Coordinates of C-alpha atoms in Angstrom, one line a residue:
Chain A
M1 CA -10.1 6.6 38.0
Y2 CA -6.9 7.9 37.1
M3 CA -8.9 9.9 34.3
V4 CA -6.3 12.7 34.5
Y5 CA -3.6 10.1 33.6
Y6 CA -5.3 9.0 30.7
L7 CA -6.3 12.6 29.5
W8 CA -2.6 13.2 29.8
Q9 CA -1.6 10.1 27.6
F10 CA -4.4 11.5 25.2
R11 CA -3.0 14.8 25.1
N12 CA 0.7 13.4 24.9
A13 CA -0.2 11.3 21.5
L14 CA -1.7 14.3 20.2
K15 CA 1.1 16.6 20.8
R16 CA 3.5 14.0 19.5
G17 CA 2.1 13.9 15.9
L18 CA 2.9 17.8 15.8
V19 CA 6.7 16.6 16.2
F20 CA 6.8 14.5 13.1
R21 CA 5.0 17.0 10.7
S22 CA 6.9 15.7 7.6
A23 CA 5.8 12.2 8.2
T24 CA 2.3 13.9 8.1
F25 CA 3.1 15.8 4.9
V26 CA 3.9 12.4 3.3
T27 CA 0.8 10.4 4.4
V28 CA -1.5 13.2 3.3
L29 CA 0.4 13.4 -0.3
N30 CA 0.5 9.7 -0.1
N31 CA -3.2 9.5 0.4
I32 CA -4.0 11.8 -2.3
I33 CA -2.3 10.2 -5.0
F34 CA -3.5 7.0 -4.4
G35 CA -6.8 8.3 -4.0
L36 CA -6.4 10.0 -7.5
V37 CA -5.6 6.9 -9.1
R38 CA -8.4 5.0 -7.6
A39 CA -10.9 7.8 -8.4
A40 CA -9.3 8.1 -12.1
V41 CA -10.1 3.9 -12.5
L42 CA -13.8 4.6 -11.4
I43 CA -14.3 7.3 -13.2
G44 CA -13.3 5.6 -16.6
L45 CA -15.2 2.7 -15.5
Y46 CA -18.3 4.6 -15.0
T47 CA -18.0 6.4 -18.3
Q48 CA -17.1 3.3 -19.9
V49 CA -20.7 1.9 -18.9
G50 CA -22.6 5.3 -18.9
D51 CA -24.6 4.5 -16.1
S52 CA -25.4 7.3 -13.6
I53 CA -25.8 5.0 -11.0
K54 CA -23.8 1.6 -10.3
N55 CA -24.6 -0.5 -7.2
G56 CA -26.2 2.5 -5.5
F57 CA -23.1 4.9 -6.2
S58 CA -23.6 8.0 -8.5
I59 CA -19.9 9.3 -9.7
N60 CA -19.8 11.9 -7.4
Q61 CA -20.8 9.8 -4.6
V62 CA -18.0 7.1 -5.6
I63 CA -15.3 9.8 -5.8
A64 CA -16.7 11.3 -2.4
Y65 CA -16.0 7.3 -0.9
T66 CA -12.7 7.6 -2.4
A67 CA -12.1 10.5 -1.1
V68 CA -13.4 9.9 2.5
S69 CA -12.0 6.2 2.7
Q70 CA -8.2 7.8 1.8
A71 CA -8.7 10.5 4.6
L72 CA -9.5 7.9 7.2
I73 CA -6.8 5.9 6.6
G74 CA -4.6 8.0 8.9
P75 CA -7.1 8.3 12.3
L76 CA -7.5 4.7 11.8
N77 CA -4.0 3.7 11.9
F78 CA -4.5 1.2 9.2
W79 CA -0.9 0.0 8.3
G80 CA -0.9 -1.2 12.5
N81 CA 0.4 0.0 15.7
W82 CA 2.8 -2.3 17.3
E83 CA 3.8 -0.1 20.3
F84 CA 2.2 -2.7 22.9
A85 CA 3.8 -5.7 21.2
Q86 CA 7.1 -3.6 21.1
S87 CA 6.6 -3.1 25.0
I88 CA 6.1 -7.0 25.6
Q89 CA 9.4 -7.8 23.2
S90 CA 11.2 -5.4 25.4
G91 CA 10.3 -6.0 28.5
Q92 CA 8.9 -2.3 29.3
I93 CA 5.7 -3.7 30.0
A94 CA 7.0 -4.4 33.4
T95 CA 7.4 -1.0 33.9
D96 CA 4.2 -0.2 32.5
L97 CA 2.3 -3.0 34.8
S98 CA 4.0 -1.3 37.8
K99 CA 1.7 1.7 37.3
P100 CA -1.6 1.6 38.7
A101 CA -3.2 2.5 35.1
S102 CA -4.8 0.0 33.5
L103 CA -2.5 -1.1 30.2
Y104 CA -5.8 -1.6 28.0
L105 CA -7.3 2.2 28.6
T106 CA -3.7 3.7 28.7
S107 CA -3.2 2.4 25.1
M108 CA -6.7 3.3 24.3
A109 CA -6.0 6.9 25.6
R110 CA -2.9 6.9 23.1
T111 CA -4.5 5.7 20.2
L112 CA -7.2 8.2 20.3
G113 CA -4.9 11.0 20.8
R114 CA -3.2 9.8 17.9
A115 CA -6.4 9.7 16.0
A116 CA -7.6 13.2 17.0
Y117 CA -4.2 14.3 15.6
E118 CA -4.3 12.6 12.4
L119 CA -8.2 13.4 12.3
L120 CA -7.1 17.0 12.4
F121 CA -3.7 17.2 10.2
S122 CA -4.3 14.4 7.8
S123 CA -8.0 13.6 7.2
I124 CA -9.0 17.3 6.5
P125 CA -6.5 17.9 4.0
V126 CA -7.2 15.2 2.2
L127 CA -10.9 15.8 2.1
L128 CA -9.9 19.6 1.0
S129 CA -7.9 18.8 -1.5
F130 CA -10.6 16.3 -3.1
A131 CA -13.2 18.9 -2.7
A132 CA -11.1 21.3 -4.5
L133 CA -10.5 18.9 -7.5
F134 CA -14.1 16.9 -7.7
S135 CA -17.5 18.1 -7.0
I136 CA -18.0 15.8 -3.9
K137 CA -20.7 16.6 -1.1
G138 CA -20.5 15.4 2.5
P139 CA -23.6 15.1 4.7
T140 CA -26.2 17.5 3.8
S141 CA -28.0 18.1 7.2
W142 CA -25.9 18.7 10.4
Q143 CA -27.5 15.6 11.8
G144 CA -25.9 13.7 9.2
W145 CA -22.5 15.2 9.8
V146 CA -23.1 14.1 13.6
V147 CA -24.4 10.5 12.6
F148 CA -20.9 10.4 10.6
L149 CA -18.5 11.7 13.1
V150 CA -20.0 9.0 15.8
S151 CA -19.6 6.6 13.0
V152 CA -15.8 7.3 12.4
L153 CA -15.1 7.5 16.4
L154 CA -17.1 4.3 16.5
A155 CA -14.4 3.0 13.7
I156 CA -11.3 4.5 15.5
L157 CA -12.6 2.2 18.3
I158 CA -13.1 -1.2 16.3
S159 CA -9.5 -0.5 14.7
F160 CA -7.8 0.2 17.9
H161 CA -9.2 -3.3 19.6
W162 CA -8.5 -5.2 16.4
S163 CA -5.0 -3.8 16.6
F164 CA -4.6 -4.6 20.6
L165 CA -5.8 -8.3 19.9
L166 CA -2.8 -8.7 17.4
N167 CA -0.6 -7.0 19.5
C168 CA -1.6 -9.6 22.1
I169 CA -0.3 -12.1 20.1
C170 CA 3.5 -11.3 21.2
F171 CA 2.6 -12.6 24.6
W172 CA 3.0 -16.1 22.9
T173 CA 5.0 -15.6 19.5
Q174 CA 7.5 -13.1 20.3
D175 CA 7.5 -11.6 16.8
I176 CA 4.1 -10.8 15.1
A177 CA 5.1 -9.8 12.0
G178 CA 3.7 -12.6 9.8
F179 CA 0.5 -11.9 11.7
G180 CA 0.4 -8.1 11.0
D181 CA 0.9 -9.1 7.2
V182 CA -2.1 -11.4 7.3
A183 CA -4.0 -9.0 9.0
Y184 CA -2.9 -6.2 6.9
Y185 CA -4.1 -7.7 3.4
A186 CA -7.3 -8.9 5.1
V187 CA -8.0 -5.4 6.1
L188 CA -7.4 -3.6 3.0
L189 CA -9.5 -6.1 1.0
L190 CA -12.5 -6.4 3.4
S191 CA -12.6 -3.0 4.7
G192 CA -13.5 -1.9 1.0
L193 CA -10.6 0.5 0.8
L194 CA -9.6 -1.1 -2.6
V195 CA -13.4 -1.3 -3.5
P196 CA -16.5 -0.6 -1.8
I197 CA -18.2 -3.2 -0.2
A198 CA -21.1 -2.4 -2.3
F199 CA -19.7 -3.7 -5.6
F200 CA -18.6 -7.0 -4.3
P201 CA -20.3 -10.1 -5.3
D202 CA -23.3 -10.7 -2.8
W203 CA -21.6 -13.8 -1.2
L204 CA -18.5 -11.8 -0.5
Q205 CA -20.4 -9.0 0.9
A206 CA -22.3 -11.2 3.3
L207 CA -18.8 -12.8 4.2
S208 CA -17.1 -9.2 4.8
S209 CA -19.8 -7.9 6.6
W210 CA -19.6 -10.4 9.4
S211 CA -16.1 -9.5 9.9
P212 CA -15.6 -6.2 11.8
F213 CA -13.5 -4.8 8.6
P214 CA -16.2 -2.8 6.5
W215 CA -17.3 -1.5 9.9
M216 CA -13.9 0.2 10.4
L217 CA -14.0 2.0 6.9
N218 CA -16.7 1.2 4.3
Y219 CA -19.7 1.7 6.1
P220 CA -18.6 5.1 7.7
A221 CA -17.4 6.3 4.5
E222 CA -20.9 5.3 2.9
L223 CA -22.6 7.4 5.6
F224 CA -20.4 10.3 4.4
T225 CA -21.4 10.1 1.0
G226 CA -24.9 10.1 1.6
R227 CA -25.5 6.6 -0.4
A228 CA -26.4 5.6 3.0
D229 CA -29.5 7.8 3.1
N230 CA -30.9 4.4 1.2
V231 CA -29.4 2.1 4.0
A232 CA -30.6 3.9 7.7
A233 CA -27.9 5.1 9.7
W234 CA -29.0 3.7 13.0
P235 CA -28.4 0.0 12.1
V236 CA -24.7 0.7 11.1
L237 CA -24.0 2.7 14.5
L238 CA -25.6 -0.3 16.5
R239 CA -23.5 -2.9 14.4
Q240 CA -20.3 -0.7 14.9
A241 CA -21.2 -0.5 18.8
T242 CA -21.8 -4.1 19.1
W243 CA -18.3 -5.0 17.3
V244 CA -16.8 -2.6 19.6
L245 CA -18.4 -4.2 22.7
V246 CA -17.6 -7.9 21.5
L247 CA -14.1 -6.8 20.7
S248 CA -13.1 -4.9 24.1
I249 CA -14.6 -8.1 25.9
G250 CA -11.9 -10.2 23.5
C251 CA -9.3 -7.9 24.2
R252 CA -9.5 -7.7 27.8
W253 CA -9.9 -11.7 27.9
F254 CA -6.7 -12.2 25.8
L255 CA -5.0 -9.8 27.8
A256 CA -5.5 -11.2 31.1
L257 CA -4.6 -14.8 29.7
G258 CA -1.2 -13.5 28.2
L259 CA -0.5 -11.4 31.5
R260 CA -0.8 -14.8 33.5
R261 CA 1.8 -16.5 31.0
M262 CA 4.3 -13.6 30.8
V263 CA 7.5 -14.5 32.4
I264 CA 9.9 -10.7 32.8
Q265 CA 13.1 -11.5 32.1
G266 CA 16.0 -9.9 34.3
G267 CA 15.6 -8.7 37.7
Chain B
M1 CA 35.8 -2.1 -24.3
V2 CA 36.5 -0.8 -20.6
I3 CA 33.2 -0.1 -20.0
L4 CA 32.1 -3.1 -21.0
T5 CA 34.1 -5.2 -18.9
K6 CA 33.6 -2.9 -15.9
L7 CA 29.8 -3.3 -16.3
S8 CA 30.0 -7.1 -16.6
W9 CA 32.2 -7.2 -13.5
Y10 CA 29.4 -5.0 -11.2
I11 CA 26.6 -7.4 -12.8
R12 CA 28.9 -10.5 -11.8
M13 CA 29.5 -8.6 -8.3
F14 CA 26.0 -7.8 -8.1
G15 CA 25.2 -11.7 -8.4
V16 CA 27.5 -12.5 -5.6
L17 CA 26.3 -10.0 -3.5
Q18 CA 22.5 -10.2 -3.7
S19 CA 22.9 -14.5 -3.7
A20 CA 25.0 -13.8 -0.2
N21 CA 22.0 -11.7 0.8
L22 CA 19.5 -14.7 -0.4
R23 CA 21.6 -17.3 1.2
S24 CA 21.4 -15.4 4.7
R25 CA 17.9 -15.3 4.7
L26 CA 17.5 -19.1 3.2
Q27 CA 19.4 -19.7 6.9
Y28 CA 15.7 -19.7 8.3
P29 CA 13.8 -21.6 5.7
A30 CA 10.5 -21.5 7.5
S31 CA 10.3 -17.8 8.0
F32 CA 11.5 -17.1 4.4
T33 CA 8.8 -19.5 3.1
A34 CA 6.1 -17.8 5.4
E35 CA 7.1 -14.4 4.5
V36 CA 6.7 -15.5 0.6
A37 CA 3.7 -17.3 1.3
I38 CA 1.8 -14.6 3.0
A39 CA 3.2 -11.9 0.4
F40 CA 2.0 -14.1 -2.2
F41 CA -1.5 -14.3 -1.1
G42 CA -1.4 -10.8 0.5
N43 CA -0.9 -9.4 -3.1
L44 CA -3.1 -11.7 -4.9
T45 CA -6.1 -8.8 -3.0
G46 CA -5.0 -6.8 -5.5
F47 CA -6.0 -8.9 -8.5
A48 CA -9.1 -9.6 -6.4
A49 CA -9.9 -5.6 -6.6
V50 CA -9.4 -6.3 -10.6
W51 CA -11.9 -9.4 -10.2
I52 CA -14.6 -7.6 -8.2
L53 CA -14.8 -4.3 -10.7
V54 CA -14.8 -6.8 -13.7
H55 CA -17.6 -8.3 -11.6
S56 CA -19.5 -5.1 -11.3
F57 CA -18.8 -3.6 -14.9
R58 CA -18.4 -6.9 -17.0
S59 CA -15.3 -5.8 -18.6
I60 CA -12.9 -3.2 -18.3
G61 CA -11.8 -1.1 -21.3
G62 CA -13.5 -4.0 -23.4
Y63 CA -10.8 -6.3 -21.6
S64 CA -12.4 -9.4 -20.3
L65 CA -10.9 -11.5 -16.9
V66 CA -8.6 -13.3 -18.5
E67 CA -6.8 -10.2 -20.4
L68 CA -7.0 -8.3 -17.6
A69 CA -5.0 -10.9 -16.2
L70 CA -2.3 -10.6 -18.6
L71 CA -2.1 -6.9 -18.5
Y72 CA -1.9 -7.2 -14.6
G73 CA 0.3 -10.1 -14.7
V74 CA 2.5 -8.1 -17.0
V75 CA 2.7 -5.1 -14.9
T76 CA 3.1 -6.9 -11.6
T77 CA 6.0 -9.1 -12.6
S78 CA 8.0 -6.1 -14.2
F79 CA 7.2 -4.0 -11.2
A80 CA 8.3 -7.0 -8.7
A81 CA 11.5 -8.0 -10.6
A82 CA 12.6 -4.1 -11.1
Q83 CA 12.0 -4.2 -7.0
L84 CA 14.3 -6.9 -6.6
L85 CA 16.8 -5.6 -8.9
F86 CA 16.7 -2.1 -7.6
G87 CA 14.9 -2.4 -4.3
G88 CA 18.2 -1.0 -2.5
F89 CA 16.9 2.5 -3.0
D90 CA 14.2 1.5 0.1
S91 CA 16.9 2.0 2.5
L92 CA 18.7 5.0 1.1
D93 CA 16.8 7.4 3.1
R94 CA 17.8 5.2 6.5
M95 CA 21.5 5.3 5.3
I96 CA 21.4 8.9 4.6
R97 CA 19.8 9.6 8.1
E98 CA 22.1 7.2 9.7
G99 CA 25.3 8.6 7.9
S100 CA 26.4 4.9 6.2
F101 CA 25.9 6.5 3.3
D102 CA 29.1 8.5 3.4
R103 CA 30.8 5.4 4.0
L104 CA 29.4 3.9 0.8
L105 CA 31.2 7.4 -1.0
I106 CA 34.9 6.6 0.2
R107 CA 34.8 3.1 -1.4
P108 CA 36.3 2.6 -4.7
L109 CA 32.9 1.6 -6.3
S110 CA 29.9 3.0 -7.9
P111 CA 27.7 4.5 -4.8
F112 CA 24.7 3.2 -6.8
F113 CA 25.8 -0.2 -7.3
Q114 CA 26.3 -0.6 -3.6
V115 CA 22.9 0.9 -2.8
I116 CA 20.6 -1.4 -5.0
A117 CA 23.0 -4.5 -4.2
S118 CA 22.5 -3.5 0.0
T119 CA 19.2 -5.2 0.5
L120 CA 17.1 -7.7 -0.8
R121 CA 13.5 -7.8 0.8
T122 CA 12.1 -11.6 1.0
Q123 CA 8.5 -10.1 0.4
R124 CA 9.3 -9.2 -2.9
F125 CA 9.9 -12.9 -4.2
G126 CA 5.8 -13.2 -2.9
R127 CA 5.1 -10.4 -5.3
L128 CA 7.2 -11.7 -8.1
L129 CA 5.3 -15.1 -7.8
E130 CA 1.9 -13.6 -7.5
G131 CA 2.6 -11.8 -10.6
I132 CA 4.3 -14.8 -12.6
F133 CA 0.7 -16.6 -11.3
V134 CA -1.6 -14.4 -12.6
L135 CA 0.6 -13.8 -15.9
S136 CA 0.1 -17.5 -16.4
L137 CA -3.6 -17.6 -15.9
G138 CA -3.6 -14.6 -18.5
I139 CA -1.6 -16.5 -20.9
L140 CA -3.3 -19.8 -20.4
G141 CA -6.8 -18.1 -21.1
V142 CA -6.0 -16.1 -24.0
A143 CA -2.9 -17.8 -25.5
P144 CA -3.8 -20.8 -27.4
G145 CA -1.7 -20.7 -30.6
W146 CA 0.3 -17.7 -30.1
S147 CA 2.9 -17.0 -32.6
L148 CA 6.9 -16.7 -32.2
S149 CA 6.7 -12.7 -32.5
Q150 CA 3.6 -12.7 -29.7
W151 CA 5.9 -14.5 -27.2
V152 CA 8.7 -11.7 -28.3
L153 CA 6.5 -9.1 -27.6
L154 CA 5.8 -10.3 -24.3
L155 CA 9.4 -10.4 -23.5
S156 CA 10.0 -6.7 -24.6
A157 CA 6.9 -5.8 -22.2
L158 CA 8.5 -7.2 -19.4
L159 CA 11.7 -6.1 -20.3
G160 CA 10.4 -2.7 -20.9
G161 CA 8.6 -2.5 -17.6
I162 CA 11.3 -3.7 -15.4
C163 CA 13.2 -0.6 -16.8
L164 CA 10.6 1.9 -16.5
F165 CA 10.0 1.1 -12.8
G166 CA 13.3 0.5 -12.2
G167 CA 13.7 4.2 -13.6
I168 CA 10.9 5.3 -11.5
M169 CA 12.5 4.1 -8.1
I170 CA 16.0 5.9 -9.2
A171 CA 14.5 9.1 -10.1
A172 CA 12.4 8.9 -7.0
A173 CA 15.6 8.1 -4.7
S174 CA 17.5 10.7 -6.5
L175 CA 14.8 13.4 -5.1
T176 CA 16.2 12.5 -1.4
F177 CA 19.5 14.2 -2.5
V178 CA 18.0 17.4 -4.2
A179 CA 15.3 18.0 -1.7
P180 CA 16.7 17.1 1.7
G181 CA 13.6 18.2 3.9
V182 CA 11.3 15.8 1.7
D183 CA 10.7 12.6 3.3
P184 CA 12.1 9.8 1.4
G185 CA 8.7 7.9 2.1
V186 CA 7.7 10.1 -1.2
A187 CA 10.1 8.1 -3.2
G188 CA 8.5 5.0 -2.8
M189 CA 5.1 5.5 -3.4
F190 CA 5.6 6.6 -7.1
G191 CA 6.5 3.4 -8.3
Y192 CA 3.6 2.1 -6.5
A193 CA 1.0 4.4 -7.9
T194 CA 2.1 3.8 -11.5
A195 CA 2.0 0.2 -11.0
H196 CA -1.8 0.2 -9.4
L197 CA -2.9 2.6 -12.4
S198 CA -1.0 0.5 -15.1
R199 CA -2.9 -2.5 -14.0
Y200 CA -6.0 -1.0 -15.8
P201 CA -6.1 -0.4 -19.8
L202 CA -5.0 3.1 -20.7
S203 CA -7.9 3.7 -22.5
I204 CA -10.3 4.2 -19.7
F205 CA -8.9 6.9 -18.5
D206 CA -9.2 10.9 -19.6
E207 CA -6.4 12.4 -22.1
R208 CA -4.5 14.3 -19.3
I209 CA -3.7 10.9 -17.4
R210 CA -3.1 8.9 -21.0
G211 CA -0.8 11.7 -22.0
L212 CA 1.4 11.8 -18.9
F213 CA 1.6 7.9 -18.8
T214 CA 2.7 8.0 -22.5
Y215 CA 4.8 10.9 -22.8
V216 CA 6.3 11.4 -19.4
V217 CA 6.1 8.1 -17.6
P218 CA 5.7 5.7 -20.6
V219 CA 4.2 3.1 -18.5
G220 CA 1.6 3.1 -21.7
L221 CA 4.3 2.3 -24.2
T222 CA 6.1 -0.4 -22.0
Q223 CA 2.8 -2.2 -20.8
Y224 CA -0.3 -1.3 -22.4
L225 CA 0.6 -1.0 -25.7
P226 CA 2.5 -4.2 -26.1
V227 CA -0.2 -6.3 -24.1
S228 CA -3.0 -4.6 -26.3
T229 CA -1.3 -5.5 -29.3
L230 CA -0.6 -9.1 -28.1
L231 CA -4.8 -9.6 -27.8
N232 CA -5.6 -8.0 -30.9
Q233 CA -5.0 -11.0 -32.7
G234 CA -5.9 -9.6 -36.3
T235 CA -3.4 -6.7 -36.4
A236 CA -0.7 -7.9 -34.2
D237 CA 1.7 -9.5 -36.9
S238 CA 2.1 -6.3 -38.8
L239 CA 2.3 -4.2 -35.7
A240 CA 4.4 -6.4 -33.6
L241 CA 7.7 -5.6 -34.4
P242 CA 7.9 -2.0 -34.1
I243 CA 6.3 -2.5 -31.0
T244 CA 8.6 -5.3 -29.9
V245 CA 11.1 -2.4 -30.4
V246 CA 8.8 0.8 -28.8
A247 CA 8.4 -1.0 -25.4
P248 CA 12.2 -1.7 -24.3
L249 CA 13.3 1.3 -26.0
S250 CA 11.0 3.9 -24.3
G251 CA 11.4 1.8 -20.7
G252 CA 15.3 2.2 -21.5
I253 CA 15.6 5.7 -22.7
F254 CA 13.5 6.5 -19.2
L255 CA 16.1 4.4 -17.2
L256 CA 18.6 6.5 -19.1
I257 CA 17.3 9.5 -17.9
A258 CA 16.4 8.4 -14.6
G259 CA 20.2 7.4 -14.2
L260 CA 21.4 10.6 -15.5
F261 CA 19.2 12.7 -12.8
W262 CA 21.3 10.4 -9.9
R263 CA 24.0 11.0 -11.5
W264 CA 23.4 15.2 -11.6
A265 CA 21.5 14.9 -8.0
I266 CA 24.1 13.2 -6.0
Q267 CA 26.3 16.1 -6.7
H268 CA 24.0 17.8 -4.4
Y269 CA 24.3 15.2 -1.6
Q270 CA 25.2 16.8 1.7
S271 CA 26.5 14.7 4.4
A272 CA 24.9 15.3 8.0
G273 CA 28.5 15.6 9.1
G274 CA 29.6 14.4 12.4

């Protein structure tokens, strides 16, 4: 149903990225610089202890983890996307509701289009820069690449649903900047962006793996580094798919609840 | 003399303008408190990352957790204070894009002053409080029986850090004038990246990074050197005095160079017209 419309939204979002090329350049540069800082700290620590493997990561694997996690910031839209909340605030949502297409699927199509753009124009340059500077290896077999890419797609879907849930809060509060900030810091730490989850104390590892956050970043990044060869890939994909399912039910329910409550101003 | 009177006038005006900014924020006390609290707890994730690494690696560059808290606290407090003083540069790109920067140029006041006094971000108080909180943990953890010279050393590290991070912000913002095509988003990240890196003892990095952050961006001299001298109780007193001078001096020189760069770069400003 309305498949053509969603495809059109997807394509438009993808093309919109091309308009803001200098913004992409900044994102790429930013992600590379922070990646280099993170890598420098980890290299220093590995050199200090003299262990070749720490918490299941070799030094090259931990650099690969850093590179791929910095590369995924763009497609995961980690710093938040408040487009939907803004449409609630501005009343634009009334126009969107008058269209026969689903708000939820339209939003998803746009997010995926944006993510596709970011994968091509920010993830690949970041990864290539790190590949040029360090000896990092991706998955060694084509099956490994397929598993990694499926995992990234699931991660993007988890991130989209999480962000959509946050946006829905706007039905109740008018402004979600505070919620957005809290979510930002939670994601920052618990997704494994600052430090891989494998370095966490056991209890914090257990706690975070029951949240959706590490399934957005840490586990897909581990699949890339090959560390996850000891951790089987299927359970990771299964857990990610479960999160997508749970969060999508939550989103639809939350959206229906919010729409019932919403009052459109003006006439 | 004239310069001194002018300077003290500018400092007084800065206080007047920023306290007006602050009062306007305080008109919504609940929102202000919430923003500061969220930024405080949120920024603690940065220290959580240090704590997680210590958990895995036992120590970092020979520093224990409390010693790292001292370094982290000095860096974060200086960085947040510099952001409060020079944070107006964050909106420079918007000013230039919207053309409001032109308005600053026709006023009989230094544009530099007008930019830094233009904005006050509530979240920065949260980061400042977080820095002070972690710094206090560090001081309580290592300090029993600090001599006067050690307290002076701590102050000199904070002063040097504020100058250094302020200099980075000024230099990065000046790039906007020289290379108009470059998105000013670039400007902000150098400060953050430097602040992030200098949370860790400089000794863990390889010599290229150590060189860069000692001779080019002397964060090693303003932050790491005084803190490591502080922690090295035995040698502290003989070395304390020269290092007390080195930290603010190197930060001050960096700030001065950044200021000169700003003066040179602003000559290259071209208005979008209109």
